[in-house]
Amino acid sequence: MKILLTGGTGFIGKELLKHLTTHEVVLLTRSTDMAKRAVNHADLGNVTYISHLNDMHHLNDFDAVINLAGEPIADKRWNAEQKQEICESRWKITEQLVSLTHASTTPPSVFISGSAVGYYGDQQQHPFDESLHVHSDNFTHHVCAKWEEIANRARSESTRVCILRTGVVLGCDGGALAKMLLPYKFGVGGPIGNGRQYMPWIHKLDMVRAIVYLLETEHAHGEFNVCAPHPVTNRHFSGTLARTLKRPHFLFTPKWTIKAIMGESSVLLLDSIRAKPKKLTELGFRFSYSRLEPALKNLLQHHE
């Protein structure tokens, strides 16, 4: 396949490239020099780098689009400027890709685009799957709902669209787990708030395996919860992490402290999202790490 990839230098994208070495990849990036250094580990001569789409008038030469671009949602406090950057970094590139798809006489056969379980917002203790439809004014829902709506415009008789409603991707070289490790290693890790909020996690390997599975499964389409089949509470997650690291687990961070530090973005830690990957499992995808403890043991063993 010839694949147009955005977000290839990100946490997920860099891992995904390791699994696309048999394909021809065109990587869209703001800095080609930085990108070449960032993905040197996965570039076996099959990656071409471009810095913009302005010279493209169609996507006739591409078999697939994988769109993972977007400003990291948890790296900064959500002021008005940051919210705008989070939205526009996702929506604008997706609109460009959809326009190029529509301008194609032989468009890509599959358009895979990012989203997140933040689409659902706080669902408390209730388990749910992709059939849950949400209407909310919350920022995370707003970002994801419009992102998905734009991506779905690429759908046609020639192009199937797969939406990745991604959970918390676990890896030691980035994402949430990398940020958690330091306090736990110093013995000051613990639950956040009351710890009863559900956390839909996924091992980084399963994340990229799922993307490749959707890429290669010709009848796959629609929205997919890309998270392990056994979400856990924050208390369970923090206890398992502490036990795996052989560290104490008795401190906790009060809800008001998280809100004071993070402001509105505290919902990323406090919302309870008990999402199930029903469509992925029914499609036949098998997780390498469906349970949390083996996933953490694998990641931390390699990290150490």
CSV table of C-alpha atoms in Angstrom, one decimal:
chain,number,residue,atom,x,y,z
A,1,MET,CA,0.0,0.0,0.0
A,2,LYS,CA,0.9,3.6,-0.4
A,3,ILE,CA,-0.1,5.4,2.7
A,4,LEU,CA,-0.4,9.1,3.5
A,5,LEU,CA,0.4,9.5,7.3
A,6,THR,CA,-0.1,12.5,9.5
A,7,GLY,CA,1.1,12.6,13.1
A,8,GLY,CA,3.9,10.1,12.3
A,9,THR,CA,6.4,11.8,14.7
A,10,GLY,CA,4.0,11.6,17.7
A,11,PHE,CA,3.9,9.0,20.5
A,12,ILE,CA,1.6,6.6,18.5
A,13,GLY,CA,2.8,7.5,15.1
A,14,LYS,CA,6.5,6.6,15.8
A,15,GLU,CA,5.4,3.1,17.0
A,16,LEU,CA,3.0,2.7,14.0
A,17,LEU,CA,5.8,3.3,11.5
A,18,LYS,CA,7.6,0.2,12.8
A,19,HIS,CA,4.6,-1.8,11.6
A,20,LEU,CA,4.4,-0.2,8.2
A,21,THR,CA,7.8,-1.1,6.9
A,22,THR,CA,6.4,-3.2,4.1
A,23,HIS,CA,4.3,-0.3,2.9
A,24,GLU,CA,5.3,2.9,1.1
A,25,VAL,CA,4.6,5.8,3.5
A,26,VAL,CA,4.4,9.5,2.8
A,27,LEU,CA,4.8,11.3,6.1
A,28,LEU,CA,3.3,14.8,6.4
A,29,THR,CA,5.3,16.8,9.0
A,30,ARG,CA,6.0,20.4,9.8
A,31,SER,CA,9.8,19.8,9.8
A,32,THR,CA,11.2,17.2,7.5
A,33,ASP,CA,14.7,17.3,9.2
A,34,MET,CA,13.3,16.8,12.7
A,35,ALA,CA,11.0,14.1,11.4
A,36,LYS,CA,13.8,12.2,9.8
A,37,ARG,CA,15.7,12.1,13.1
A,38,ALA,CA,12.5,11.2,15.1
A,39,VAL,CA,11.6,8.2,12.9
A,40,ASN,CA,15.1,7.1,11.9
A,41,HIS,CA,14.4,3.8,13.9
A,42,ALA,CA,11.5,2.9,11.6
A,43,ASP,CA,12.5,4.3,8.2
A,44,LEU,CA,13.9,1.4,6.1
A,45,GLY,CA,13.9,3.5,3.0
A,46,ASN,CA,10.1,3.2,2.6
A,47,VAL,CA,9.3,6.7,4.0
A,48,THR,CA,9.1,10.0,2.0
A,49,TYR,CA,8.7,13.3,3.9
A,50,ILE,CA,6.6,16.3,2.9
A,51,SER,CA,6.0,19.5,4.8
A,52,HIS,CA,2.6,20.6,3.4
A,53,LEU,CA,-0.3,19.5,1.2
A,54,ASN,CA,-0.4,22.7,-0.9
A,55,ASP,CA,1.1,21.1,-4.0
A,56,MET,CA,-1.4,18.2,-4.0
A,57,HIS,CA,-4.6,18.4,-6.0
A,58,HIS,CA,-5.9,14.9,-5.3
A,59,LEU,CA,-5.0,11.6,-3.6
A,60,ASN,CA,-5.2,9.3,-6.6
A,61,ASP,CA,-1.8,7.8,-5.9
A,62,PHE,CA,-2.7,6.7,-2.4
A,63,ASP,CA,-4.3,3.6,-1.1
A,64,ALA,CA,-4.9,4.8,2.4
A,65,VAL,CA,-4.8,7.8,4.7
A,66,ILE,CA,-4.0,7.5,8.4
A,67,ASN,CA,-4.6,10.8,10.1
A,68,LEU,CA,-3.2,11.1,13.6
A,69,ALA,CA,-2.2,14.7,13.7
A,70,GLY,CA,-3.1,17.0,16.6
A,71,GLU,CA,-1.7,19.2,19.3
A,72,PRO,CA,-1.3,17.1,22.5
A,73,ILE,CA,-4.4,17.6,24.6
A,74,ALA,CA,-2.9,17.2,28.1
A,75,ASP,CA,0.4,19.0,27.8
A,76,LYS,CA,-0.8,22.5,28.7
A,77,ARG,CA,-3.6,24.2,30.7
A,78,TRP,CA,-6.7,24.9,28.6
A,79,ASN,CA,-6.9,28.6,28.1
A,80,ALA,CA,-8.8,30.0,25.1
A,81,GLU,CA,-5.7,30.0,22.9
A,82,GLN,CA,-4.7,26.4,23.8
A,83,LYS,CA,-8.3,25.2,23.1
A,84,GLN,CA,-8.2,26.8,19.7
A,85,GLU,CA,-4.9,25.2,18.9
A,86,ILE,CA,-6.2,21.8,20.0
A,87,CYS,CA,-9.2,22.1,17.8
A,88,GLU,CA,-7.6,23.6,14.7
A,89,SER,CA,-4.6,21.2,14.7
A,90,ARG,CA,-7.1,18.4,14.3
A,91,TRP,CA,-9.9,19.9,12.3
A,92,LYS,CA,-8.0,21.8,9.6
A,93,ILE,CA,-5.7,19.0,8.5
A,94,THR,CA,-8.7,16.6,8.4
A,95,GLU,CA,-10.7,19.1,6.3
A,96,GLN,CA,-7.7,19.3,3.8
A,97,LEU,CA,-7.4,15.5,3.6
A,98,VAL,CA,-11.2,15.1,3.1
A,99,SER,CA,-11.2,17.8,0.3
A,100,LEU,CA,-8.3,16.0,-1.5
A,101,THR,CA,-10.1,12.7,-1.2
A,102,HIS,CA,-13.2,14.2,-2.8
A,103,ALA,CA,-11.1,15.7,-5.6
A,104,SER,CA,-9.7,12.2,-6.4
A,105,THR,CA,-11.0,10.1,-9.3
A,106,THR,CA,-9.5,7.1,-7.7
A,107,PRO,CA,-9.6,8.0,-4.0
A,108,PRO,CA,-7.9,6.1,-1.1
A,109,SER,CA,-9.9,3.0,-0.3
A,110,VAL,CA,-9.6,3.7,3.5
A,111,PHE,CA,-9.5,6.9,5.6
A,112,ILE,CA,-8.5,6.2,9.2
A,113,SER,CA,-8.8,9.2,11.5
A,114,GLY,CA,-8.1,9.9,15.1
A,115,SER,CA,-10.5,10.7,17.9
A,116,ALA,CA,-10.7,9.8,21.6
A,117,VAL,CA,-12.9,8.3,24.2
A,118,GLY,CA,-13.2,11.9,25.5
A,119,TYR,CA,-16.1,12.0,23.0
A,120,TYR,CA,-18.2,10.3,25.6
A,121,GLY,CA,-17.4,12.5,28.6
A,122,ASP,CA,-18.1,11.3,32.2
A,123,GLN,CA,-20.3,8.2,32.1
A,124,GLN,CA,-19.8,7.4,35.8
A,125,GLN,CA,-19.7,3.6,36.5
A,126,HIS,CA,-21.8,2.6,33.5
A,127,PRO,CA,-20.1,0.3,30.9
A,128,PHE,CA,-20.8,1.2,27.3
A,129,ASP,CA,-19.7,0.6,23.7
A,130,GLU,CA,-19.7,2.5,20.4
A,131,SER,CA,-23.5,2.5,20.2
A,132,LEU,CA,-23.7,5.2,22.9
A,133,HIS,CA,-24.5,8.5,21.3
A,134,VAL,CA,-23.6,11.6,23.3
A,135,HIS,CA,-24.8,15.2,23.1
A,136,SER,CA,-22.7,17.4,25.4
A,137,ASP,CA,-21.3,20.9,25.6
A,138,ASN,CA,-18.0,19.6,27.2
A,139,PHE,CA,-14.9,20.6,25.4
A,140,THR,CA,-13.6,17.1,24.9
A,141,HIS,CA,-16.8,16.0,23.3
A,142,HIS,CA,-16.9,19.1,21.2
A,143,VAL,CA,-13.3,18.5,19.9
A,144,CYS,CA,-14.0,14.8,19.1
A,145,ALA,CA,-17.5,15.1,17.7
A,146,LYS,CA,-16.5,17.8,15.1
A,147,TRP,CA,-13.3,15.9,14.3
A,148,GLU,CA,-15.3,12.8,13.6
A,149,GLU,CA,-17.9,14.6,11.6
A,150,ILE,CA,-15.3,16.1,9.3
A,151,ALA,CA,-13.5,12.8,8.8
A,152,ASN,CA,-16.8,11.0,8.0
A,153,ARG,CA,-17.3,13.4,5.1
A,154,ALA,CA,-14.6,11.3,3.3
A,155,ARG,CA,-16.9,8.3,3.2
A,156,SER,CA,-18.1,7.2,-0.2
A,157,GLU,CA,-18.7,4.0,-2.2
A,158,SER,CA,-14.9,4.1,-2.9
A,159,THR,CA,-13.7,5.1,0.6
A,160,ARG,CA,-14.5,3.6,3.9
A,161,VAL,CA,-13.8,5.6,7.1
A,162,CYS,CA,-12.6,4.3,10.4
A,163,ILE,CA,-12.6,6.5,13.5
A,164,LEU,CA,-10.2,5.7,16.3
A,165,ARG,CA,-11.8,6.6,19.7
A,166,THR,CA,-8.6,6.1,21.5
A,167,GLY,CA,-8.2,5.4,25.2
A,168,VAL,CA,-5.2,6.1,27.4
A,169,VAL,CA,-2.3,4.6,25.5
A,170,LEU,CA,0.3,3.1,27.7
A,171,GLY,CA,4.0,3.3,26.9
A,172,CYS,CA,7.1,4.3,28.8
A,173,ASP,CA,8.4,6.6,26.1
A,174,GLY,CA,5.5,9.0,26.1
A,175,GLY,CA,1.9,9.5,27.0
A,176,ALA,CA,0.3,9.3,30.4
A,177,LEU,CA,2.3,6.4,31.8
A,178,ALA,CA,5.7,8.2,31.3
A,179,LYS,CA,4.4,11.1,33.3
A,180,MET,CA,3.2,8.8,36.1
A,181,LEU,CA,6.4,6.9,36.6
A,182,LEU,CA,8.5,9.4,38.4
A,183,PRO,CA,6.2,10.0,41.5
A,184,TYR,CA,5.6,6.3,41.8
A,185,LYS,CA,9.3,5.5,41.7
A,186,PHE,CA,9.8,8.0,44.6
A,187,GLY,CA,7.0,6.2,46.5
A,188,VAL,CA,4.5,9.1,46.3
A,189,GLY,CA,2.1,7.7,43.7
A,190,GLY,CA,-1.5,6.9,44.4
A,191,PRO,CA,-5.2,7.3,43.3
A,192,ILE,CA,-6.5,10.6,42.0
A,193,GLY,CA,-9.7,11.9,43.6
A,194,ASN,CA,-11.8,9.1,45.0
A,195,GLY,CA,-10.1,6.7,42.5
A,196,ARG,CA,-13.5,5.3,41.4
A,197,GLN,CA,-13.4,6.8,37.9
A,198,TYR,CA,-12.9,4.3,35.1
A,199,MET,CA,-9.9,4.6,32.9
A,200,PRO,CA,-10.0,3.0,29.4
A,201,TRP,CA,-6.4,2.0,28.8
A,202,ILE,CA,-4.5,0.2,25.9
A,203,HIS,CA,-1.0,-1.1,25.5
A,204,LYS,CA,0.9,0.9,22.8
A,205,LEU,CA,1.5,-2.3,20.9
A,206,ASP,CA,-2.2,-3.1,20.7
A,207,MET,CA,-3.0,0.5,19.7
A,208,VAL,CA,-0.8,0.3,16.6
A,209,ARG,CA,-1.9,-3.3,15.9
A,210,ALA,CA,-5.5,-2.2,15.9
A,211,ILE,CA,-4.7,0.6,13.4
A,212,VAL,CA,-3.0,-1.9,11.1
A,213,TYR,CA,-5.9,-4.4,11.5
A,214,LEU,CA,-8.4,-1.7,10.5
A,215,LEU,CA,-6.2,-0.7,7.6
A,216,GLU,CA,-6.1,-4.3,6.3
A,217,THR,CA,-9.7,-5.4,7.1
A,218,GLU,CA,-11.7,-4.3,4.1
A,219,HIS,CA,-15.1,-4.5,5.6
A,220,ALA,CA,-14.2,-2.4,8.7
A,221,HIS,CA,-15.8,1.0,9.0
A,222,GLY,CA,-17.3,3.4,11.5
A,223,GLU,CA,-16.3,4.4,15.0
A,224,PHE,CA,-14.1,2.1,17.1
A,225,ASN,CA,-13.3,2.3,20.8
A,226,VAL,CA,-9.5,1.6,20.7
A,227,CYS,CA,-9.0,0.5,24.3
A,228,ALA,CA,-8.5,-2.8,26.1
A,229,PRO,CA,-11.6,-4.9,26.8
A,230,HIS,CA,-11.1,-4.6,30.6
A,231,PRO,CA,-11.1,-0.9,31.7
A,232,VAL,CA,-10.1,-0.4,35.3
A,233,THR,CA,-10.7,2.2,38.0
A,234,ASN,CA,-8.0,4.8,38.7
A,235,ARG,CA,-7.6,3.2,42.2
A,236,HIS,CA,-7.0,-0.3,40.6
A,237,PHE,CA,-4.7,1.2,38.0
A,238,SER,CA,-2.6,3.1,40.5
A,239,GLY,CA,-2.4,0.0,42.8
A,240,THR,CA,-1.3,-2.2,40.0
A,241,LEU,CA,1.3,0.2,38.9
A,242,ALA,CA,2.7,0.6,42.4
A,243,ARG,CA,2.8,-3.2,42.9
A,244,THR,CA,4.5,-3.7,39.5
A,245,LEU,CA,7.1,-1.1,40.5
A,246,LYS,CA,7.3,-2.5,44.0
A,247,ARG,CA,6.5,0.9,45.5
A,248,PRO,CA,4.1,2.0,48.3
A,249,HIS,CA,0.5,2.9,47.4
A,250,PHE,CA,-1.0,5.0,50.2
A,251,LEU,CA,-1.0,8.6,49.1
A,252,PHE,CA,-3.8,10.1,47.0
A,253,THR,CA,-4.3,13.4,45.2
A,254,PRO,CA,-7.5,15.2,46.2
A,255,LYS,CA,-9.9,16.2,43.4
A,256,TRP,CA,-9.7,19.9,44.4
A,257,THR,CA,-5.9,19.8,44.0
A,258,ILE,CA,-6.1,18.4,40.4
A,259,LYS,CA,-8.7,21.0,39.5
A,260,ALA,CA,-6.5,23.8,40.9
A,261,ILE,CA,-3.5,22.6,39.0
A,262,MET,CA,-5.1,21.6,35.7
A,263,GLY,CA,-8.3,23.7,35.6
A,264,GLU,CA,-10.8,22.5,33.0
A,265,SER,CA,-8.5,19.9,31.6
A,266,SER,CA,-8.8,18.0,35.0
A,267,VAL,CA,-11.7,16.2,33.3
A,268,LEU,CA,-9.0,14.1,31.6
A,269,LEU,CA,-8.1,12.6,35.0
A,270,LEU,CA,-11.5,12.8,36.8
A,271,ASP,CA,-14.1,11.7,34.2
A,272,SER,CA,-15.1,8.1,34.4
A,273,ILE,CA,-15.1,6.4,31.0
A,274,ARG,CA,-15.9,2.6,31.1
A,275,ALA,CA,-15.6,2.1,27.3
A,276,LYS,CA,-15.6,-1.3,25.8
A,277,PRO,CA,-14.1,-2.2,22.4
A,278,LYS,CA,-17.1,-4.1,21.2
A,279,LYS,CA,-16.7,-3.4,17.5
A,280,LEU,CA,-13.0,-4.3,17.4
A,281,THR,CA,-13.5,-7.6,19.2
A,282,GLU,CA,-16.6,-8.5,17.0
A,283,LEU,CA,-14.4,-7.7,14.0
A,284,GLY,CA,-12.0,-10.4,15.1
A,285,PHE,CA,-9.2,-8.3,16.6
A,286,ARG,CA,-7.4,-10.1,19.4
A,287,PHE,CA,-5.5,-8.1,22.0
A,288,SER,CA,-2.0,-9.0,23.0
A,289,TYR,CA,-2.7,-7.3,26.4
A,290,SER,CA,-6.3,-7.5,27.5
A,291,ARG,CA,-5.5,-7.2,31.2
A,292,LEU,CA,-3.6,-4.4,32.9
A,293,GLU,CA,-1.0,-6.2,35.0
A,294,PRO,CA,0.6,-8.2,32.2
A,295,ALA,CA,0.6,-5.0,30.1
A,296,LEU,CA,2.4,-3.0,32.8
A,297,LYS,CA,4.8,-5.8,33.5
A,298,ASN,CA,5.7,-5.9,29.8
A,299,LEU,CA,6.2,-2.2,29.5
A,300,LEU,CA,8.1,-1.7,32.7
A,301,GLN,CA,10.4,-4.7,32.1
A,302,HIS,CA,11.4,-3.3,28.8
A,303,HIS,CA,11.7,0.2,30.3
A,304,GLU,CA,14.0,-1.0,33.1
